[in-house]
Amino acid sequence: MIVAMQELATEEQIDAIIQEMVEAGVNVHRTTGASQTILAGVGPTQALDLTAFEQMPGVMYVHRISSPYKLAGRGFRPEGTIIEFENGVKIGGNEVVVMAGPCSIENEAQIQETARRVKASGGKFLRGGAFKPRSSPYAFQGLGIPGLKLMFEAAREHGLLCVSEVMEISQIEPMLPYVDLFQVGARNMQNYNLLRELGKARKPILLKRGIAGTIEELLLSSEYILAGGNYDVILCERGIRTYETATRNTMDISAIPVIHKLSHLPIVGDPSHGTGRRDMVGAMALASVAAGADAIIVEVHPNADKAASDAAQTLYLEQFDTLMGQIRLVAKAIGRTA
Ligand code: PEP
Ligand code: MN
């Protein structure tokens, strides 16, 4: 921690701060400049309430310099995390993995046709929501476990893996046999009870950034899962809410390199929720790959205009096929495969 004293701070005020830090077991290094004193504290500062220091007389500001998350931090695994799935697909390695499917699983024909085309275009994961967090309680809420079974069967028939959203603790157990990757949606990024339970699950987790979540909050949320012993966490940038209204959310592409610097966890770009518009999904998917995303998740549907949810951002299957070719080219340009 760094404590910067005010220019007019007295020796007594400086001593009081030093004493407080020393009592907490912190080693204090004092630097006195021409007009200001800086105290650098090294040691067990994790549990200290820095705002209490900030309110002590003579203090200008206090900064934490060590990260508040330990297991999610890059230092925990400097080489990066690679998550391997049962069919050998890896996320976090050199290959950019593509996940695609409808926002919601609607019926067998829809999910079968989607699986066939996602596989043919080179996707590795079939996505689809069975439990849907809809803004309106009157909107389609998803087919639940029967829908998830339809997706799982379609995925396996076509050699794909499955990712689907879990909204609450009671859904974890029944979903387990039918997913390879649990998705925690933006609305649940800070549902700490759910995250703690998923820390005990022995399945990888795709943790999406909340609409008002900072990168630090996203990493702290991932820490809940990691602290439970589940180290297979993948983060997802899916757009945040800003003052801009031209797109559904503002896709924060810079979060991708920032997270790669701060954390060892792989990161996925979701340009569908990031833009809300199918004519912009491709550009932001390619931008995500160029920025270093380890995977891309996009919404596709055999009859995209009539999708039960998120139709406006859902790609036509032909559009997805074209995008896959472009993703391969961008991946190649940066020394990766797709
Ligand atoms: C989804 O993936 O369909 C979804 C609801 O995503 P998000 O939680 O990012 O809104
Ligand atoms: Mn959706």
Short mmCIF file of C-alpha atoms and ligand atoms in Angstrom, two decimals:
data_model
loop_
_atom_site.label_atom_id
_atom_site.label_comp_id
_atom_site.label_asym_id
_atom_site.label_seq_id
_atom_site.Cartn_x
_atom_site.Cartn_y
_atom_site.Cartn_z
CA MET A 1 0.00 0.00 0.00
CA ILE A 2 1.01 3.59 -0.60
CA VAL A 3 0.02 6.41 1.76
CA ALA A 4 0.61 9.89 0.36
CA MET A 5 0.56 12.53 3.10
CA GLN A 6 -0.73 16.05 2.57
CA GLU A 7 1.93 18.72 2.08
CA LEU A 8 1.17 20.29 5.44
CA ALA A 9 1.02 17.01 7.36
CA THR A 10 2.76 17.25 10.72
CA GLU A 11 5.37 14.83 12.08
CA GLU A 12 2.80 13.69 14.69
CA GLN A 13 0.30 12.85 11.96
CA ILE A 14 2.94 10.95 9.98
CA ASP A 15 4.01 9.04 13.12
CA ALA A 16 0.39 8.12 13.87
CA ILE A 17 0.02 6.56 10.44
CA ILE A 18 3.33 4.71 10.69
CA GLN A 19 2.34 3.36 14.12
CA GLU A 20 -1.03 2.16 12.78
CA MET A 21 0.70 0.36 9.86
CA VAL A 22 3.36 -1.22 12.08
CA GLU A 23 0.71 -2.47 14.51
CA ALA A 24 -0.95 -4.23 11.58
CA GLY A 25 2.35 -6.04 10.86
CA VAL A 26 3.18 -3.92 7.82
CA ASN A 27 6.78 -2.91 7.00
CA VAL A 28 6.91 0.84 6.41
CA HIS A 29 9.34 2.56 4.04
CA ARG A 30 9.29 6.33 4.40
CA THR A 31 10.29 8.78 1.69
CA THR A 32 10.35 12.45 2.52
CA GLY A 33 10.45 14.74 -0.47
CA ALA A 34 10.81 18.53 -0.61
CA SER A 35 7.14 19.05 0.13
CA GLN A 36 5.49 15.70 0.74
CA THR A 37 5.98 12.43 2.62
CA ILE A 38 5.13 9.07 1.06
CA LEU A 39 4.77 5.89 3.14
CA ALA A 40 5.07 2.58 1.31
CA GLY A 41 3.70 -0.38 3.24
CA VAL A 42 4.72 -3.96 2.46
CA GLY A 43 3.17 -6.92 4.24
CA PRO A 44 -0.29 -8.15 5.26
CA THR A 45 -2.28 -5.20 3.89
CA GLN A 46 -4.99 -7.44 2.44
CA ALA A 47 -7.32 -7.22 5.42
CA LEU A 48 -6.70 -3.53 6.14
CA ASP A 49 -9.52 -1.08 5.65
CA LEU A 50 -7.82 1.55 3.50
CA THR A 51 -10.66 4.06 3.80
CA ALA A 52 -10.01 4.18 7.55
CA PHE A 53 -6.44 5.26 6.77
CA GLU A 54 -7.70 7.78 4.25
CA GLN A 55 -9.73 9.47 6.97
CA MET A 56 -6.82 9.90 9.36
CA PRO A 57 -5.55 13.48 9.77
CA GLY A 58 -2.86 14.55 7.33
CA VAL A 59 -3.51 11.85 4.72
CA MET A 60 -4.05 12.86 1.07
CA TYR A 61 -4.77 9.42 -0.41
CA VAL A 62 -4.14 5.72 0.07
CA HIS A 63 -3.60 3.23 -2.76
CA ARG A 64 -3.58 -0.54 -2.73
CA ILE A 65 -0.82 -1.81 -5.01
CA SER A 66 -1.26 -5.56 -4.61
CA SER A 67 -4.29 -7.07 -6.39
CA PRO A 68 -7.28 -7.95 -4.19
CA TYR A 69 -7.69 -11.27 -6.02
CA LYS A 70 -5.02 -13.91 -5.50
CA LEU A 71 -6.07 -17.04 -7.40
CA ALA A 72 -7.34 -15.16 -10.46
CA GLY A 73 -4.24 -12.97 -10.73
CA ARG A 74 -1.70 -13.60 -13.49
CA GLY A 75 0.98 -14.21 -10.86
CA PHE A 76 -0.79 -17.36 -9.68
CA ARG A 77 -0.17 -19.05 -13.05
CA PRO A 78 2.05 -16.81 -15.18
CA GLU A 79 1.96 -19.25 -18.11
CA GLY A 80 -1.86 -18.96 -18.40
CA THR A 81 -4.66 -21.46 -17.88
CA ILE A 82 -5.64 -23.92 -20.59
CA ILE A 83 -8.91 -25.77 -20.04
CA GLU A 84 -9.23 -29.11 -21.79
CA PHE A 85 -12.62 -30.66 -22.53
CA GLU A 86 -13.46 -34.33 -22.87
CA ASN A 87 -13.11 -34.41 -26.66
CA GLY A 88 -9.69 -32.74 -26.55
CA VAL A 89 -10.89 -29.20 -27.34
CA LYS A 90 -8.82 -26.68 -25.39
CA ILE A 91 -9.64 -23.10 -24.41
CA GLY A 92 -6.74 -20.83 -23.56
CA GLY A 93 -4.29 -22.45 -25.97
CA ASN A 94 -3.26 -21.39 -29.44
CA GLU A 95 -6.59 -22.24 -31.05
CA VAL A 96 -9.44 -19.71 -31.00
CA VAL A 97 -12.52 -21.79 -30.19
CA VAL A 98 -15.93 -20.82 -31.55
CA MET A 99 -19.19 -21.43 -29.67
CA ALA A 100 -22.46 -20.85 -31.49
CA GLY A 101 -26.15 -21.54 -31.18
CA PRO A 102 -29.48 -19.92 -30.49
CA CYS A 103 -30.14 -17.60 -27.59
CA SER A 104 -32.86 -20.06 -26.46
CA ILE A 105 -33.38 -23.73 -27.21
CA GLU A 106 -36.84 -23.79 -28.83
CA ASN A 107 -37.50 -27.28 -30.25
CA GLU A 108 -35.72 -30.36 -31.58
CA ALA A 109 -35.71 -29.33 -35.26
CA GLN A 110 -34.24 -25.91 -34.44
CA ILE A 111 -31.42 -27.24 -32.28
CA GLN A 112 -30.64 -30.19 -34.58
CA GLU A 113 -30.31 -27.98 -37.63
CA THR A 114 -28.22 -25.47 -35.70
CA ALA A 115 -25.89 -28.21 -34.43
CA ARG A 116 -25.41 -29.60 -37.93
CA ARG A 117 -24.52 -26.21 -39.38
CA VAL A 118 -22.36 -25.05 -36.48
CA LYS A 119 -20.31 -28.23 -36.81
CA ALA A 120 -20.09 -27.93 -40.61
CA SER A 121 -18.78 -24.37 -40.30
CA GLY A 122 -16.12 -25.35 -37.77
CA GLY A 123 -17.70 -24.44 -34.40
CA LYS A 124 -16.67 -26.51 -31.37
CA PHE A 125 -19.43 -25.70 -28.88
CA LEU A 126 -23.20 -25.56 -29.25
CA ARG A 127 -24.73 -22.83 -27.09
CA GLY A 128 -28.39 -22.46 -26.12
CA GLY A 129 -30.31 -21.24 -23.10
CA ALA A 130 -32.74 -23.54 -21.31
CA PHE A 131 -33.18 -21.21 -18.32
CA LYS A 132 -33.50 -17.67 -19.64
CA PRO A 133 -33.00 -14.49 -17.62
CA ARG A 134 -35.53 -12.31 -19.48
CA SER A 135 -36.07 -8.67 -18.66
CA SER A 136 -39.83 -9.26 -18.76
CA PRO A 137 -41.51 -12.07 -16.79
CA TYR A 138 -43.99 -12.44 -19.70
CA ALA A 139 -41.25 -13.18 -22.27
CA PHE A 140 -40.29 -16.79 -23.18
CA GLN A 141 -38.49 -18.22 -20.14
CA GLY A 142 -36.89 -21.27 -21.80
CA LEU A 143 -37.70 -24.99 -22.00
CA GLY A 144 -35.78 -26.01 -18.88
CA ILE A 145 -34.17 -29.45 -18.54
CA PRO A 146 -36.18 -31.09 -21.40
CA GLY A 147 -34.79 -28.41 -23.72
CA LEU A 148 -31.29 -28.92 -22.42
CA LYS A 149 -31.55 -32.66 -23.17
CA LEU A 150 -32.50 -31.82 -26.77
CA MET A 151 -29.42 -29.62 -27.08
CA PHE A 152 -27.12 -32.16 -25.47
CA GLU A 153 -28.31 -34.92 -27.82
CA ALA A 154 -27.92 -32.67 -30.87
CA ALA A 155 -24.46 -31.59 -29.75
CA ARG A 156 -23.23 -35.13 -29.19
CA GLU A 157 -24.71 -36.39 -32.48
CA HIS A 158 -22.60 -33.78 -34.23
CA GLY A 159 -19.46 -34.04 -32.11
CA LEU A 160 -19.96 -30.72 -30.34
CA LEU A 161 -19.61 -29.63 -26.72
CA CYS A 162 -22.45 -27.90 -24.85
CA VAL A 163 -22.66 -24.59 -22.97
CA SER A 164 -25.79 -23.35 -21.22
CA GLU A 165 -26.70 -20.82 -18.55
CA VAL A 166 -27.32 -21.78 -14.94
CA MET A 167 -29.39 -19.19 -13.09
CA GLU A 168 -29.65 -20.64 -9.62
CA ILE A 169 -28.15 -23.20 -7.27
CA SER A 170 -31.03 -25.68 -7.60
CA GLN A 171 -30.35 -25.99 -11.36
CA ILE A 172 -26.71 -27.08 -11.00
CA GLU A 173 -27.37 -30.72 -10.14
CA PRO A 174 -30.03 -31.42 -12.83
CA MET A 175 -27.97 -29.63 -15.49
CA LEU A 176 -24.71 -31.45 -14.73
CA PRO A 177 -25.21 -34.43 -17.09
CA TYR A 178 -26.13 -32.19 -20.04
CA VAL A 179 -23.50 -29.45 -20.08
CA ASP A 180 -19.75 -29.37 -20.64
CA LEU A 181 -19.53 -25.73 -19.57
CA PHE A 182 -21.83 -23.87 -17.19
CA GLN A 183 -22.54 -20.29 -18.21
CA VAL A 184 -23.10 -17.68 -15.51
CA GLY A 185 -24.96 -14.81 -17.15
CA ALA A 186 -24.30 -11.11 -16.82
CA ARG A 187 -27.15 -10.72 -14.36
CA ASN A 188 -25.61 -13.26 -12.01
CA MET A 189 -21.99 -12.12 -12.06
CA GLN A 190 -22.42 -10.96 -8.48
CA ASN A 191 -24.67 -13.78 -7.27
CA TYR A 192 -22.01 -14.86 -4.79
CA ASN A 193 -23.99 -17.81 -3.41
CA LEU A 194 -24.29 -19.27 -6.91
CA LEU A 195 -20.58 -18.64 -7.60
CA ARG A 196 -19.60 -20.35 -4.34
CA GLU A 197 -21.65 -23.44 -5.25
CA LEU A 198 -20.09 -23.52 -8.72
CA GLY A 199 -16.73 -23.52 -6.98
CA LYS A 200 -17.63 -27.00 -5.76
CA ALA A 201 -18.83 -28.20 -9.18
CA ARG A 202 -16.40 -30.28 -11.20
CA LYS A 203 -17.27 -28.65 -14.53
CA PRO A 204 -15.75 -25.56 -16.16
CA ILE A 205 -17.54 -22.23 -15.76
CA LEU A 206 -18.02 -19.43 -18.31
CA LEU A 207 -18.40 -16.29 -16.20
CA LYS A 208 -19.88 -13.31 -18.02
CA ARG A 209 -19.17 -9.73 -17.08
CA GLY A 210 -22.15 -7.92 -15.56
CA ILE A 211 -23.63 -4.93 -17.38
CA ALA A 212 -22.20 -2.63 -14.71
CA GLY A 213 -19.29 -4.81 -13.66
CA THR A 214 -15.77 -3.42 -13.63
CA ILE A 215 -12.93 -5.70 -14.68
CA GLU A 216 -11.81 -5.87 -11.05
CA GLU A 217 -15.30 -6.92 -9.96
CA LEU A 218 -15.37 -9.61 -12.67
CA LEU A 219 -12.03 -10.96 -11.43
CA LEU A 220 -13.20 -10.88 -7.81
CA SER A 221 -16.32 -12.82 -8.85
CA SER A 222 -14.13 -15.43 -10.53
CA GLU A 223 -12.16 -15.63 -7.28
CA TYR A 224 -15.30 -16.99 -5.55
CA ILE A 225 -15.31 -19.96 -7.95
CA LEU A 226 -11.55 -20.49 -7.80
CA ALA A 227 -11.53 -20.28 -4.00
CA GLY A 228 -13.94 -23.24 -3.94
CA GLY A 229 -11.36 -25.37 -5.76
CA ASN A 230 -12.76 -25.11 -9.29
CA TYR A 231 -9.88 -23.63 -11.33
CA ASP A 232 -11.58 -24.09 -14.69
CA VAL A 233 -13.00 -20.62 -15.15
CA ILE A 234 -13.31 -18.75 -18.46
CA LEU A 235 -14.22 -15.06 -18.42
CA CYS A 236 -16.49 -13.38 -20.96
CA GLU A 237 -16.71 -9.82 -22.22
CA ARG A 238 -20.29 -9.32 -23.43
CA GLY A 239 -20.63 -5.54 -23.40
CA ILE A 240 -21.38 -3.14 -20.59
CA ARG A 241 -24.00 -0.45 -20.20
CA THR A 242 -22.76 3.04 -21.01
CA TYR A 243 -24.43 6.29 -22.10
CA GLU A 244 -24.19 5.13 -25.75
CA THR A 245 -27.51 3.99 -27.21
CA ALA A 246 -26.45 3.09 -30.79
CA THR A 247 -25.76 -0.49 -29.71
CA ARG A 248 -27.51 -2.66 -27.08
CA ASN A 249 -24.37 -2.61 -24.93
CA THR A 250 -20.89 -1.17 -25.43
CA MET A 251 -18.52 -4.02 -26.26
CA ASP A 252 -15.39 -3.30 -24.24
CA ILE A 253 -12.78 -4.86 -26.52
CA SER A 254 -9.99 -3.40 -24.39
CA ALA A 255 -11.15 -5.63 -21.51
CA ILE A 256 -9.61 -8.55 -23.45
CA PRO A 257 -5.94 -7.43 -23.32
CA VAL A 258 -6.49 -5.91 -19.86
CA ILE A 259 -7.74 -9.25 -18.50
CA HIS A 260 -4.91 -11.13 -20.22
CA LYS A 261 -2.48 -8.88 -18.41
CA LEU A 262 -4.17 -9.09 -15.00
CA SER A 263 -5.26 -12.72 -15.02
CA HIS A 264 -4.23 -16.17 -16.23
CA LEU A 265 -7.84 -17.10 -17.05
CA PRO A 266 -8.92 -17.46 -20.69
CA ILE A 267 -11.32 -14.84 -22.07
CA VAL A 268 -14.19 -15.13 -24.53
CA GLY A 269 -15.73 -12.36 -26.64
CA ASP A 270 -19.53 -12.28 -27.01
CA PRO A 271 -20.25 -9.78 -29.80
CA SER A 272 -23.94 -10.80 -29.97
CA HIS A 273 -24.86 -9.35 -26.58
CA GLY A 274 -22.04 -6.84 -27.02
CA THR A 275 -23.78 -5.13 -29.95
CA GLY A 276 -27.36 -6.42 -30.07
CA ARG A 277 -27.31 -6.11 -33.89
CA ARG A 278 -26.48 -8.87 -36.34
CA ASP A 279 -24.93 -6.43 -38.85
CA MET A 280 -22.26 -5.55 -36.27
CA VAL A 281 -21.64 -8.93 -34.69
CA GLY A 282 -19.04 -9.98 -37.28
CA ALA A 283 -16.91 -6.84 -36.93
CA MET A 284 -16.78 -7.15 -33.15
CA ALA A 285 -16.11 -10.90 -33.32
CA LEU A 286 -13.07 -10.23 -35.51
CA ALA A 287 -11.99 -7.34 -33.29
CA SER A 288 -12.20 -9.69 -30.28
CA VAL A 289 -9.99 -12.26 -32.01
CA ALA A 290 -7.52 -9.56 -33.02
CA ALA A 291 -7.46 -8.33 -29.41
CA GLY A 292 -6.52 -11.81 -28.18
CA ALA A 293 -9.81 -13.52 -27.26
CA ASP A 294 -9.37 -17.25 -26.63
CA ALA A 295 -12.88 -18.01 -27.86
CA ILE A 296 -15.91 -16.34 -29.43
CA ILE A 297 -19.53 -17.05 -28.52
CA VAL A 298 -22.22 -15.97 -30.99
CA GLU A 299 -25.95 -16.44 -31.42
CA VAL A 300 -27.09 -18.23 -34.61
CA HIS A 301 -30.47 -19.69 -35.60
CA PRO A 302 -31.88 -21.45 -38.69
CA ASN A 303 -34.69 -18.87 -38.76
CA ALA A 304 -32.94 -15.97 -37.07
CA ASP A 305 -35.64 -13.37 -37.71
CA LYS A 306 -38.14 -15.50 -35.83
CA ALA A 307 -35.89 -16.49 -32.89
CA ALA A 308 -37.81 -16.65 -29.60
CA SER A 309 -35.25 -14.36 -27.95
CA ASP A 310 -32.54 -11.95 -29.11
CA ALA A 311 -33.61 -12.24 -32.79
CA ALA A 312 -32.07 -8.88 -33.82
CA GLN A 313 -28.57 -9.97 -32.80
CA THR A 314 -28.83 -13.55 -34.06
CA LEU A 315 -26.77 -14.42 -37.14
CA TYR A 316 -28.19 -16.24 -40.15
CA LEU A 317 -26.42 -19.57 -40.63
CA GLU A 318 -24.81 -18.39 -43.89
CA GLN A 319 -23.55 -15.27 -42.11
CA PHE A 320 -21.99 -17.50 -39.45
CA ASP A 321 -20.28 -19.63 -42.07
CA THR A 322 -18.75 -16.51 -43.67
CA LEU A 323 -17.69 -15.23 -40.26
CA MET A 324 -15.92 -18.51 -39.47
CA GLY A 325 -13.76 -18.07 -42.57
CA GLN A 326 -12.89 -14.52 -41.50
CA ILE A 327 -12.11 -15.61 -37.94
CA ARG A 328 -9.65 -18.15 -39.34
CA LEU A 329 -7.91 -15.42 -41.34
CA VAL A 330 -7.62 -13.02 -38.40
CA ALA A 331 -6.45 -15.84 -36.11
CA LYS A 332 -3.80 -16.76 -38.67
CA ALA A 333 -2.67 -13.13 -38.92
CA ILE A 334 -1.84 -13.14 -35.20
CA GLY A 335 -0.22 -16.57 -35.18
CA ARG A 336 -3.19 -18.55 -33.92
CA THR A 337 -5.53 -21.11 -35.44
CA ALA A 338 -9.33 -21.28 -35.43
C1 PEP B 1 -27.25 -15.24 -23.26
O1 PEP B 1 -26.12 -15.71 -23.41
O2 PEP B 1 -28.21 -15.51 -23.99
C2 PEP B 1 -27.43 -14.21 -22.20
C3 PEP B 1 -28.59 -14.04 -21.58
O3 PEP B 1 -26.30 -13.50 -21.98
P1 PEP B 1 -25.98 -12.33 -20.94
O4 PEP B 1 -26.04 -12.95 -19.58
O5 PEP B 1 -24.61 -11.90 -21.34
O6 PEP B 1 -27.03 -11.26 -21.14
MN MN B 2 -29.17 -14.06 -25.76
#
